[in-house]
PDB file of C-alpha atoms in Angstrom:
ATOM      1  CA  MET A 188     -13.834  29.845   6.513  1.00 54.00           C
ATOM      2  CA  THR A 189     -14.119  27.634   9.606  1.00 52.00           C
ATOM      3  CA  VAL A 190     -14.457  23.925  10.150  1.00 49.00           C
ATOM      4  CA  THR A 191     -18.111  22.952  10.517  1.00 47.00           C
ATOM      5  CA  ASN A 192     -17.510  19.267  11.159  1.00 45.00           C
ATOM      6  CA  GLU A 193     -14.675  18.342  13.500  1.00 54.00           C
ATOM      7  CA  GLU A 194     -14.357  14.909  11.936  1.00 85.00           C
ATOM      8  CA  HIS A 195     -13.641  15.909   8.327  1.00 94.00           C
ATOM      9  CA  TYR A 196     -13.249  18.917   6.089  1.00 97.00           C
ATOM     10  CA  THR A 197     -16.143  20.038   3.922  1.00 97.00           C
ATOM     11  CA  GLU A 198     -15.955  20.017   0.145  1.00 97.00           C
ATOM     12  CA  ALA A 199     -15.558  23.802   0.205  1.00 98.00           C
ATOM     13  CA  GLN A 200     -12.536  23.410   2.452  1.00 98.00           C
ATOM     14  CA  ILE A 201     -11.051  20.751   0.168  1.00 98.00           C
ATOM     15  CA  PHE A 202     -11.290  23.218  -2.725  1.00 98.00           C
ATOM     16  CA  ALA A 203      -9.698  25.893  -0.501  1.00 98.00           C
ATOM     17  CA  ILE A 204      -6.752  23.578   0.205  1.00 98.00           C
ATOM     18  CA  LEU A 205      -6.374  22.870  -3.523  1.00 98.00           C
ATOM     19  CA  ARG A 206      -6.267  26.613  -4.189  1.00 98.00           C
ATOM     20  CA  ARG A 207      -3.736  27.044  -1.386  1.00 98.00           C
ATOM     21  CA  ILE A 208      -1.336  24.614  -3.103  1.00 98.00           C
ATOM     22  CA  ASN A 209      -2.068  25.991  -6.603  1.00 98.00           C
ATOM     23  CA  TYR A 210      -3.365  22.641  -7.818  1.00 98.00           C
ATOM     24  CA  PRO A 211      -4.224  22.906 -11.555  1.00 97.00           C
ATOM     25  CA  LEU A 212      -7.919  21.996 -11.574  1.00 97.00           C
ATOM     26  CA  LYS A 213      -9.345  21.147 -14.988  1.00 94.00           C
ATOM     27  CA  LYS A 214     -12.674  22.616 -13.868  1.00 95.00           C
ATOM     28  CA  PRO A 215     -12.875  25.045 -10.925  1.00 93.00           C
ATOM     29  CA  ASP A 216     -15.883  23.305  -9.351  1.00 95.00           C
ATOM     30  CA  VAL A 217     -14.916  19.658  -9.973  1.00 97.00           C
ATOM     31  CA  LEU A 218     -12.550  17.733  -7.707  1.00 98.00           C
ATOM     32  CA  PRO A 219      -9.748  15.760  -9.405  1.00 98.00           C
ATOM     33  CA  GLU A 220     -10.107  12.022  -9.847  1.00 98.00           C
ATOM     34  CA  PRO A 221      -8.347   9.794  -7.265  1.00 98.00           C
ATOM     35  CA  THR A 222      -5.642   8.514  -9.628  1.00 98.00           C
ATOM     36  CA  LEU A 223      -1.881   8.047  -9.385  1.00 98.00           C
ATOM     37  CA  GLU A 224      -1.389  11.112 -11.579  1.00 98.00           C
ATOM     38  CA  THR A 225      -3.488  13.157  -9.142  1.00 98.00           C
ATOM     39  CA  LEU A 226      -1.604  11.717  -6.170  1.00 98.00           C
ATOM     40  CA  ARG A 227       1.749  12.686  -7.683  1.00 98.00           C
ATOM     41  CA  GLU A 228       0.576  16.202  -8.504  1.00 98.00           C
ATOM     42  CA  LEU A 229      -0.866  16.698  -5.011  1.00 98.00           C
ATOM     43  CA  ASN A 230       2.408  15.596  -3.387  1.00 98.00           C
ATOM     44  CA  TYR A 231       4.431  17.942  -5.598  1.00 98.00           C
ATOM     45  CA  ARG A 232       2.129  20.929  -5.120  1.00 98.00           C
ATOM     46  CA  CYS A 233       2.063  20.499  -1.337  1.00 98.00           C
ATOM     47  CA  MET A 234       5.849  20.304  -1.158  1.00 98.00           C
ATOM     48  CA  VAL A 235       6.395  23.512  -3.146  1.00 98.00           C
ATOM     49  CA  SER A 236       3.554  25.481  -1.519  1.00 98.00           C
ATOM     50  CA  ILE A 237       3.469  24.630   2.189  1.00 98.00           C
ATOM     51  CA  PRO A 238       6.587  24.949   4.349  1.00 98.00           C
ATOM     52  CA  TYR A 239       7.674  22.504   6.978  1.00 98.00           C
ATOM     53  CA  GLU A 240       8.199  24.872   9.903  1.00 98.00           C
ATOM     54  CA  THR A 241       8.465  25.078  13.684  1.00 97.00           C
ATOM     55  CA  LEU A 242       7.468  28.736  14.043  1.00 97.00           C
ATOM     56  CA  SER A 243       4.454  27.923  16.199  1.00 96.00           C
ATOM     57  CA  LEU A 244       6.935  26.641  18.794  1.00 97.00           C
ATOM     58  CA  ARG A 245       8.953  29.852  18.581  1.00 96.00           C
ATOM     59  CA  THR A 246       6.417  32.637  17.995  1.00 97.00           C
ATOM     60  CA  THR A 247       3.218  31.743  19.862  1.00 95.00           C
ATOM     61  CA  LYS A 248       2.224  31.938  23.497  1.00 94.00           C
ATOM     62  CA  ALA A 249       1.197  28.274  23.520  1.00 93.00           C
ATOM     63  CA  ARG A 250       4.574  27.000  22.209  1.00 94.00           C
ATOM     64  CA  ASP A 251       2.923  23.980  20.633  1.00 93.00           C
ATOM     65  CA  VAL A 252       1.471  22.820  17.313  1.00 97.00           C
ATOM     66  CA  ASP A 253      -2.324  22.875  17.100  1.00 97.00           C
ATOM     67  CA  ILE A 254      -3.392  19.667  15.335  1.00 98.00           C
ATOM     68  CA  SER A 255      -7.138  20.158  15.525  1.00 97.00           C
ATOM     69  CA  LEU A 256      -8.748  20.271  12.083  1.00 97.00           C
ATOM     70  CA  GLU A 257      -9.813  23.867  12.645  1.00 97.00           C
ATOM     71  CA  GLY A 258      -6.374  24.894  13.875  1.00 97.00           C
ATOM     72  CA  ILE A 259      -4.559  23.255  10.958  1.00 98.00           C
ATOM     73  CA  PHE A 260      -6.914  24.775   8.383  1.00 98.00           C
ATOM     74  CA  ASP A 261      -6.637  28.228   9.899  1.00 98.00           C
ATOM     75  CA  ARG A 262      -2.844  28.167  10.029  1.00 98.00           C
ATOM     76  CA  VAL A 263      -2.104  26.547   6.671  1.00 98.00           C
ATOM     77  CA  VAL A 264      -4.937  27.857   4.497  1.00 98.00           C
ATOM     78  CA  ASN A 265      -6.139  31.099   6.088  1.00 98.00           C
ATOM     79  CA  LYS A 266      -2.784  32.318   7.421  1.00 97.00           C
ATOM     80  CA  ARG A 267      -0.716  30.650   4.661  1.00 97.00           C
ATOM     81  CA  ARG A 268       1.819  29.151   7.062  1.00 97.00           C
ATOM     82  CA  GLY A 269       2.999  25.579   7.436  1.00 98.00           C
ATOM     83  CA  GLY A 270       3.575  22.983  10.125  1.00 98.00           C
ATOM     84  CA  TRP A 271       5.118  19.572  10.709  1.00 98.00           C
ATOM     85  CA  CYS A 272       4.077  15.961  10.215  1.00 98.00           C
ATOM     86  CA  PHE A 273       1.238  15.821  12.748  1.00 98.00           C
ATOM     87  CA  SER A 274      -0.385  18.868  11.162  1.00 98.00           C
ATOM     88  CA  LEU A 275       0.666  18.705   7.499  1.00 98.00           C
ATOM     89  CA  ASN A 276       0.065  14.984   7.068  1.00 98.00           C
ATOM     90  CA  LYS A 277      -3.278  15.281   8.848  1.00 98.00           C
ATOM     91  CA  LEU A 278      -4.177  18.001   6.352  1.00 98.00           C
ATOM     92  CA  ALA A 279      -2.986  15.715   3.551  1.00 98.00           C
ATOM     93  CA  TYR A 280      -5.019  12.812   4.942  1.00 98.00           C
ATOM     94  CA  GLU A 281      -8.192  14.885   4.939  1.00 98.00           C
ATOM     95  CA  LEU A 282      -7.421  16.257   1.471  1.00 98.00           C
ATOM     96  CA  LEU A 283      -6.911  12.773   0.027  1.00 98.00           C
ATOM     97  CA  ARG A 284     -10.015  11.485   1.778  1.00 98.00           C
ATOM     98  CA  GLY A 285     -12.098  14.378   0.465  1.00 98.00           C
ATOM     99  CA  ILE A 286     -10.988  13.638  -3.101  1.00 98.00           C
ATOM    100  CA  GLY A 287     -11.913   9.982  -2.743  1.00 98.00           C
ATOM    101  CA  PHE A 288      -8.664   8.092  -2.203  1.00 98.00           C
ATOM    102  CA  THR A 289      -8.590   4.909  -0.121  1.00 98.00           C
ATOM    103  CA  ILE A 290      -6.281   5.808   2.745  1.00 98.00           C
ATOM    104  CA  GLN A 291      -4.976   4.960   6.184  1.00 97.00           C
ATOM    105  CA  PHE A 292      -2.541   6.824   8.401  1.00 98.00           C
ATOM    106  CA  THR A 293       0.151   5.221  10.511  1.00 98.00           C
ATOM    107  CA  LEU A 294       3.049   6.289  12.729  1.00 98.00           C
ATOM    108  CA  ALA A 295       6.745   5.908  11.970  1.00 98.00           C
ATOM    109  CA  ARG A 296       9.996   5.826  13.920  1.00 96.00           C
ATOM    110  CA  VAL A 297      12.629   8.323  12.820  1.00 95.00           C
ATOM    111  CA  CYS A 298      16.015   6.626  12.369  1.00 93.00           C
ATOM    112  CA  LYS A 299      17.968   9.250  10.440  1.00 92.00           C
ATOM    113  CA  PRO A 300      21.487   9.641  11.896  1.00 90.00           C
ATOM    114  CA  LEU A 301      23.013  13.100  12.233  1.00 82.00           C
ATOM    115  CA  HIS A 302      25.915  11.927  10.085  1.00 84.00           C
ATOM    116  CA  TYR A 303      25.941   9.216   7.421  1.00 82.00           C
ATOM    117  CA  THR A 304      28.460   7.069   9.305  1.00 84.00           C
ATOM    118  CA  ASP A 305      26.679   7.259  12.680  1.00 89.00           C
ATOM    119  CA  PRO A 306      24.865   4.176  14.057  1.00 89.00           C
ATOM    120  CA  ILE A 307      21.165   3.873  13.280  1.00 88.00           C
ATOM    121  CA  HIS A 308      18.868   4.282  16.284  1.00 88.00           C
ATOM    122  CA  TYR A 309      15.080   3.994  16.197  1.00 89.00           C
ATOM    123  CA  GLY A 310      13.169   6.745  17.954  1.00 92.00           C
ATOM    124  CA  GLY A 311       9.618   6.815  19.250  1.00 94.00           C
ATOM    125  CA  LEU A 312       6.477   6.960  17.145  1.00 96.00           C
ATOM    126  CA  THR A 313       6.921  10.646  16.340  1.00 97.00           C
ATOM    127  CA  HIS A 314       6.193  10.809  12.604  1.00 98.00           C
ATOM    128  CA  ARG A 315       2.771  10.575  10.969  1.00 98.00           C
ATOM    129  CA  VAL A 316       2.430   9.355   7.359  1.00 98.00           C
ATOM    130  CA  THR A 317      -0.386   8.329   5.031  1.00 98.00           C
ATOM    131  CA  ILE A 318      -0.728   5.064   3.096  1.00 98.00           C
ATOM    132  CA  VAL A 319      -2.782   5.225  -0.104  1.00 98.00           C
ATOM    133  CA  ARG A 320      -4.180   2.183  -1.905  1.00 98.00           C
ATOM    134  CA  LEU A 321      -4.543   2.354  -5.683  1.00 97.00           C
ATOM    135  CA  SER A 322      -5.761  -0.854  -7.316  1.00 92.00           C
ATOM    136  CA  ASP A 323      -3.330  -3.569  -6.167  1.00 90.00           C
ATOM    137  CA  SER A 324      -0.561  -1.192  -5.082  1.00 97.00           C
ATOM    138  CA  LYS A 325       0.061   0.959  -2.019  1.00 98.00           C
ATOM    139  CA  TYR A 326       1.888   4.266  -1.850  1.00 98.00           C
ATOM    140  CA  LEU A 327       3.448   6.298   0.929  1.00 98.00           C
ATOM    141  CA  PHE A 328       2.287   9.936   0.915  1.00 98.00           C
ATOM    142  CA  ASP A 329       4.325  12.220   3.159  1.00 98.00           C
ATOM    143  CA  ILE A 330       4.609  16.017   3.067  1.00 98.00           C
ATOM    144  CA  GLY A 331       5.802  16.462   6.656  1.00 98.00           C
ATOM    145  CA  PHE A 332       9.429  15.290   6.873  1.00 97.00           C
ATOM    146  CA  ALA A 333      11.200  18.489   5.800  1.00 94.00           C
ATOM    147  CA  LEU A 334      13.412  17.161   2.960  1.00 94.00           C
ATOM    148  CA  THR A 335      10.855  14.557   2.024  1.00 95.00           C
ATOM    149  CA  SER A 336      10.038  13.295  -1.469  1.00 97.00           C
ATOM    150  CA  PHE A 337       8.252  15.469  -4.018  1.00 98.00           C
ATOM    151  CA  HIS A 338       6.270  12.401  -5.133  1.00 98.00           C
ATOM    152  CA  PRO A 339       4.671   9.385  -3.404  1.00 98.00           C
ATOM    153  CA  LEU A 340       6.775   6.266  -2.902  1.00 98.00           C
ATOM    154  CA  LYS A 341       5.423   2.911  -4.010  1.00 98.00           C
ATOM    155  CA  MET A 342       5.465   0.445  -1.131  1.00 98.00           C
ATOM    156  CA  GLU A 343       7.482  -2.170  -2.943  1.00 97.00           C
ATOM    157  CA  GLU A 344      10.828  -3.622  -1.861  1.00 97.00           C
ATOM    158  CA  GLY A 345      13.602  -1.847  -3.741  1.00 96.00           C
ATOM    159  CA  PHE A 346      11.334   0.785  -5.314  1.00 98.00           C
ATOM    160  CA  GLN A 347      13.414   3.805  -6.256  1.00 98.00           C
ATOM    161  CA  LEU A 348      12.254   7.258  -7.272  1.00 98.00           C
ATOM    162  CA  GLU A 349      14.255  10.053  -8.866  1.00 98.00           C
ATOM    163  CA  TYR A 350      13.006  13.638  -9.206  1.00 97.00           C
ATOM    164  CA  PHE A 351      15.080  16.654 -10.216  1.00 97.00           C
ATOM    165  CA  GLY A 352      18.182  14.555  -9.530  1.00 97.00           C
ATOM    166  CA  HIS A 353      17.140  13.676  -5.961  1.00 97.00           C
ATOM    167  CA  LYS A 354      16.662   9.985  -5.160  1.00 97.00           C
ATOM    168  CA  ARG A 355      14.548   8.177  -2.581  1.00 98.00           C
ATOM    169  CA  ARG A 356      13.926   4.463  -2.195  1.00 98.00           C
ATOM    170  CA  MET A 357      11.791   2.042  -0.230  1.00 98.00           C
ATOM    171  CA  THR A 358      13.370  -0.948   1.480  1.00 97.00           C
ATOM    172  CA  LYS A 359      12.339  -3.505   4.073  1.00 95.00           C
ATOM    173  CA  VAL A 360      14.147  -4.187   7.328  1.00 91.00           C
ATOM    174  CA  THR A 361      13.545  -6.691  10.109  1.00 85.00           C
ATOM    175  CA  HIS A 362      12.756  -5.367  13.568  1.00 70.00           C
ATOM    176  CA  ASN A 363      12.897  -7.251  16.882  1.00 62.00           C
ATOM    177  CA  GLU A 364      15.125  -9.931  15.409  1.00 54.00           C
ATOM    178  CA  HIS A 365      17.134 -10.421  18.631  1.00 57.00           C
ATOM    179  CA  GLU A 366      15.739 -12.910  21.173  1.00 56.00           C
ATOM    180  CA  SER A 367      12.249 -12.668  19.731  1.00 55.00           C
ATOM    181  CA  GLU A 368      11.602 -16.188  20.975  1.00 59.00           C
ATOM    182  CA  ILE A 369      11.556 -15.056  24.642  1.00 62.00           C
ATOM    183  CA  LEU A 370       7.860 -14.175  24.525  1.00 62.00           C
ATOM    184  CA  GLY A 371       7.120 -15.987  21.318  1.00 64.00           C
ATOM    185  CA  ASN A 372       6.896 -12.731  19.373  1.00 66.00           C
ATOM    186  CA  PRO A 373       7.442 -12.967  15.624  1.00 69.00           C
ATOM    187  CA  THR A 374       9.887 -10.644  13.985  1.00 74.00           C
ATOM    188  CA  VAL A 375       8.394  -7.513  12.462  1.00 81.00           C
ATOM    189  CA  GLU A 376       9.132  -6.284   8.951  1.00 88.00           C
ATOM    190  CA  LEU A 377       9.292  -2.521   8.584  1.00 94.00           C
ATOM    191  CA  TRP A 378       9.176  -0.349   5.515  1.00 97.00           C
ATOM    192  CA  ARG A 379      12.103   2.066   5.518  1.00 97.00           C
ATOM    193  CA  VAL A 380      12.459   5.269   3.501  1.00 98.00           C
ATOM    194  CA  GLU A 381      16.022   6.063   2.467  1.00 97.00           C
ATOM    195  CA  GLU A 382      17.656   9.121   0.904  1.00 97.00           C
ATOM    196  CA  TYR A 383      20.496   9.041  -1.637  1.00 96.00           C
ATOM    197  CA  LEU A 384      23.518  11.067  -0.504  1.00 94.00           C
ATOM    198  CA  GLY A 385      25.784  10.583  -3.526  1.00 92.00           C
ATOM    199  CA  ASP A 386      28.629   8.137  -4.099  1.00 91.00           C
ATOM    200  CA  ASP A 387      31.514   7.344  -1.786  1.00 88.00           C
ATOM    201  CA  ASP A 388      35.203   7.396  -2.753  1.00 87.00           C
ATOM    202  CA  GLU A 389      34.876   3.944  -4.286  1.00 90.00           C
ATOM    203  CA  GLY A 390      31.892   4.932  -6.416  1.00 90.00           C
ATOM    204  CA  LYS A 391      29.332   3.092  -4.308  1.00 92.00           C
ATOM    205  CA  GLU A 392      25.972   4.737  -3.645  1.00 93.00           C
ATOM    206  CA  LYS A 393      25.409   6.099  -0.145  1.00 94.00           C
ATOM    207  CA  TRP A 394      21.864   5.678   1.170  1.00 95.00           C
ATOM    208  CA  CYS A 395      20.795   7.171   4.486  1.00 95.00           C
ATOM    209  CA  PRO A 396      17.653   5.949   6.312  1.00 96.00           C
ATOM    210  CA  SER A 397      15.008   8.526   7.197  1.00 97.00           C
ATOM    211  CA  TYR A 398      12.290   6.612   9.067  1.00 97.00           C
ATOM    212  CA  SER A 399      10.644   3.201   9.327  1.00 96.00           C
ATOM    213  CA  PHE A 400       7.045   2.087   9.740  1.00 97.00           C
ATOM    214  CA  ASP A 401       4.669  -0.833   9.397  1.00 95.00           C
ATOM    215  CA  GLU A 402       1.006  -0.769   8.422  1.00 96.00           C
ATOM    216  CA  THR A 403      -0.489  -0.674  11.911  1.00 95.00           C
ATOM    217  CA  GLN A 404      -3.649   1.416  12.214  1.00 95.00           C
ATOM    218  CA  TYR A 405      -3.250   4.153  14.816  1.00 97.00           C
ATOM    219  CA  TYR A 406      -5.756   6.686  16.109  1.00 96.00           C
ATOM    220  CA  GLU A 407      -5.898  10.441  16.588  1.00 96.00           C
ATOM    221  CA  PRO A 408      -5.124  10.201  20.344  1.00 97.00           C
ATOM    222  CA  ASP A 409      -1.844   8.473  19.382  1.00 98.00           C
ATOM    223  CA  CYS A 410      -1.014  11.495  17.234  1.00 98.00           C
ATOM    224  CA  THR A 411      -1.894  13.808  20.126  1.00 98.00           C
ATOM    225  CA  VAL A 412       0.640  11.994  22.306  1.00 98.00           C
ATOM    226  CA  GLY A 413       3.341  12.099  19.624  1.00 97.00           C
ATOM    227  CA  ASN A 414       2.654  15.753  18.853  1.00 98.00           C
ATOM    228  CA  PHE A 415       2.883  16.730  22.531  1.00 97.00           C
ATOM    229  CA  TYR A 416       6.119  14.785  23.014  1.00 97.00           C
ATOM    230  CA  SER A 417       7.669  16.307  19.892  1.00 97.00           C
ATOM    231  CA  SER A 418       6.675  19.808  21.026  1.00 96.00           C
ATOM    232  CA  PHE A 419       8.012  19.659  24.578  1.00 95.00           C
ATOM    233  CA  SER A 420      10.592  16.883  24.927  1.00 95.00           C
ATOM    234  CA  PRO A 421      14.097  18.204  25.694  1.00 94.00           C
ATOM    235  CA  SER A 422      15.528  15.078  24.037  1.00 91.00           C
ATOM    236  CA  LEU A 423      14.336  16.264  20.610  1.00 92.00           C
ATOM    237  CA  PRO A 424      15.705  19.254  18.685  1.00 92.00           C
ATOM    238  CA  PHE A 425      12.360  20.977  18.145  1.00 94.00           C
ATOM    239  CA  ILE A 426      12.144  22.599  21.562  1.00 92.00           C
ATOM    240  CA  THR A 427      14.842  25.103  20.550  1.00 93.00           C
ATOM    241  CA  SER A 428      14.712  24.952  16.748  1.00 94.00           C
ATOM    242  CA  PHE A 429      13.820  27.660  14.241  1.00 97.00           C
ATOM    243  CA  TRP A 430      13.193  25.676  11.053  1.00 98.00           C
ATOM    244  CA  VAL A 431      11.475  26.649   7.826  1.00 98.00           C
ATOM    245  CA  ILE A 432      11.965  24.249   4.900  1.00 98.00           C
ATOM    246  CA  GLN A 433      10.179  24.120   1.553  1.00 98.00           C
ATOM    247  CA  GLY A 434      10.621  22.756  -1.949  1.00 98.00           C
ATOM    248  CA  THR A 435      10.732  24.877  -5.074  1.00 98.00           C
ATOM    249  CA  LEU A 436       9.067  24.339  -8.436  1.00 97.00           C
ATOM    250  CA  GLU A 437      12.528  23.768  -9.934  1.00 97.00           C
ATOM    251  CA  GLY A 438      13.258  20.900  -7.556  1.00 97.00           C
ATOM    252  CA  ASN A 439      15.482  22.562  -4.967  1.00 98.00           C
ATOM    253  CA  TYR A 440      14.974  22.753  -1.214  1.00 98.00           C
ATOM    254  CA  LEU A 441      15.001  26.017   0.732  1.00 98.00           C
ATOM    255  CA  LEU A 442      16.279  25.597   4.279  1.00 98.00           C
ATOM    256  CA  LEU A 443      16.258  28.264   6.975  1.00 98.00           C
ATOM    257  CA  VAL A 444      17.604  26.402   9.997  1.00 97.00           C
ATOM    258  CA  ASN A 445      18.372  28.491  13.069  1.00 97.00           C
ATOM    259  CA  LYS A 446      21.130  30.852  11.877  1.00 97.00           C
ATOM    260  CA  GLU A 447      21.806  29.437   8.426  1.00 98.00           C
ATOM    261  CA  PHE A 448      20.012  29.669   5.084  1.00 98.00           C
ATOM    262  CA  LYS A 449      20.629  27.204   2.254  1.00 98.00           C
ATOM    263  CA  ILE A 450      19.303  26.470  -1.199  1.00 98.00           C
ATOM    264  CA  ARG A 451      20.024  22.817  -1.857  1.00 97.00           C
ATOM    265  CA  SER A 452      19.940  20.980  -5.172  1.00 97.00           C
ATOM    266  CA  ALA A 453      20.481  17.284  -5.804  1.00 95.00           C
ATOM    267  CA  LYS A 454      24.204  18.028  -6.203  1.00 91.00           C
ATOM    268  CA  GLY A 455      24.490  19.858  -2.880  1.00 91.00           C
ATOM    269  CA  ASP A 456      24.219  23.396  -1.564  1.00 91.00           C
ATOM    270  CA  ILE A 457      24.124  26.051  -4.284  1.00 94.00           C
ATOM    271  CA  VAL A 458      23.586  28.867  -1.781  1.00 96.00           C
ATOM    272  CA  LYS A 459      24.779  28.921   1.825  1.00 97.00           C
ATOM    273  CA  VAL A 460      24.411  32.036   3.966  1.00 97.00           C
ATOM    274  CA  ALA A 461      25.209  32.605   7.632  1.00 97.00           C
ATOM    275  CA  VAL A 462      22.363  34.583   9.203  1.00 97.00           C
ATOM    276  CA  GLU A 463      23.880  37.214  11.475  1.00 96.00           C
ATOM    277  CA  THR A 464      20.915  39.382  12.468  1.00 97.00           C
ATOM    278  CA  GLU A 465      17.246  38.862  13.197  1.00 97.00           C
ATOM    279  CA  GLN A 466      16.324  41.365  10.487  1.00 97.00           C
ATOM    280  CA  GLN A 467      18.290  39.315   7.964  1.00 98.00           C
ATOM    281  CA  ARG A 468      16.385  36.199   9.037  1.00 98.00           C
ATOM    282  CA  GLN A 469      13.049  37.995   8.751  1.00 98.00           C
ATOM    283  CA  ASP A 470      14.009  39.240   5.279  1.00 98.00           C
ATOM    284  CA  ILE A 471      14.741  35.656   4.209  1.00 98.00           C
ATOM    285  CA  LEU A 472      11.405  34.510   5.633  1.00 98.00           C
ATOM    286  CA  LYS A 473       9.586  37.128   3.583  1.00 98.00           C
ATOM    287  CA  GLU A 474      11.551  36.796   0.335  1.00 98.00           C
ATOM    288  CA  HIS A 475      11.791  33.015   0.096  1.00 98.00           C
ATOM    289  CA  PHE A 476       8.810  31.731   2.091  1.00 98.00           C
ATOM    290  CA  GLY A 477       6.330  34.620   1.927  1.00 97.00           C
ATOM    291  CA  ILE A 478       6.127  34.760   5.737  1.00 97.00           C
ATOM    292  CA  VAL A 479       5.868  38.023   7.662  1.00 97.00           C
ATOM    293  CA  LEU A 480       5.506  37.729  11.422  1.00 97.00           C
ATOM    294  CA  THR A 481       2.558  39.542  12.986  1.00 96.00           C
ATOM    295  CA  ASP A 482       3.040  41.922  15.910  1.00 97.00           C
ATOM    296  CA  GLU A 483       1.793  39.208  18.264  1.00 96.00           C
ATOM    297  CA  GLU A 484       4.210  36.630  16.831  1.00 97.00           C
ATOM    298  CA  TRP A 485       7.071  39.092  17.146  1.00 97.00           C
ATOM    299  CA  GLU A 486       6.144  39.656  20.797  1.00 97.00           C
ATOM    300  CA  TYR A 487       6.285  35.939  21.603  1.00 97.00           C
ATOM    301  CA  HIS A 488       9.305  35.188  19.394  1.00 97.00           C
ATOM    302  CA  ASP A 489      11.637  33.491  21.896  1.00 95.00           C
ATOM    303  CA  SER A 490      14.743  32.949  19.770  1.00 93.00           C
ATOM    304  CA  LYS A 491      15.542  36.323  18.247  1.00 96.00           C
ATOM    305  CA  ILE A 492      19.119  36.701  17.106  1.00 94.00           C
ATOM    306  CA  GLU A 493      20.574  39.206  19.509  1.00 90.00           C
ATOM    307  CA  PRO A 494      22.881  41.954  18.157  1.00 85.00           C
ATOM    308  CA  SER A 495      26.549  41.187  18.707  1.00 75.00           C
ATOM    309  CA  SER A 496      28.200  43.502  21.205  1.00 60.00           C
TER     310      SER A 496
END
């Protein structure tokens, strides 16, 4: 199946995406209604069916992520692989649009520190997300941030969501609060997604920011710029990373990150394995993610684990 209209997916392609994520259709030839229940089920099914992965940076000649509609559909649906925010959330945007949701996409700034106690720094506009309007409420729909939520987050100050023991919340922060009067610019309020990391020694909850965004309307060329920068910038980790991350039906996260494999629950790592050989890594890819590299991918694989001497 190929894309016949570069602007949007056809209804047949929308059904193909629903089959790819094992969405439980009530009738095989009738699209689900654009309701909150549908939105939650779509988010969950995408998270447990489509991996967040950087393999196209590691195992293709191009070393980039194709974010054309045809390229995304071919990789995710036909080849049953995954992608990252500029591909997965574009797929999600088109899926939601095809079902009939009222939507808009915007760009976010990643602000997740490497360690909980590190200072918070705002990066560039390198994360794409979708905003969905349902009646008088708006929801954040994101399937492209690796350890992202299994369900949409209501865009409401203090909204908190718990699923399988994991917690996420939505807060508001003020941006550009210092010397904003110089050019007469008003301060900007940002939505910020935060992840619960457990309690500290005093029993207080630890919340770590993931990314922040406002409701500015961006355009596909903006995503092209962000996708290119994320693919090739030496200041970001992706240029050398081998990441494959996916949720499970039971609510865990599977993480194959460079030379380490983890199965993580809300209480922490329940499996942690050091990957010592490339064959071991390929076995994990096949067993846990259903991915087997083609001969061409193996040829262009630029980060094979070399045998120890």
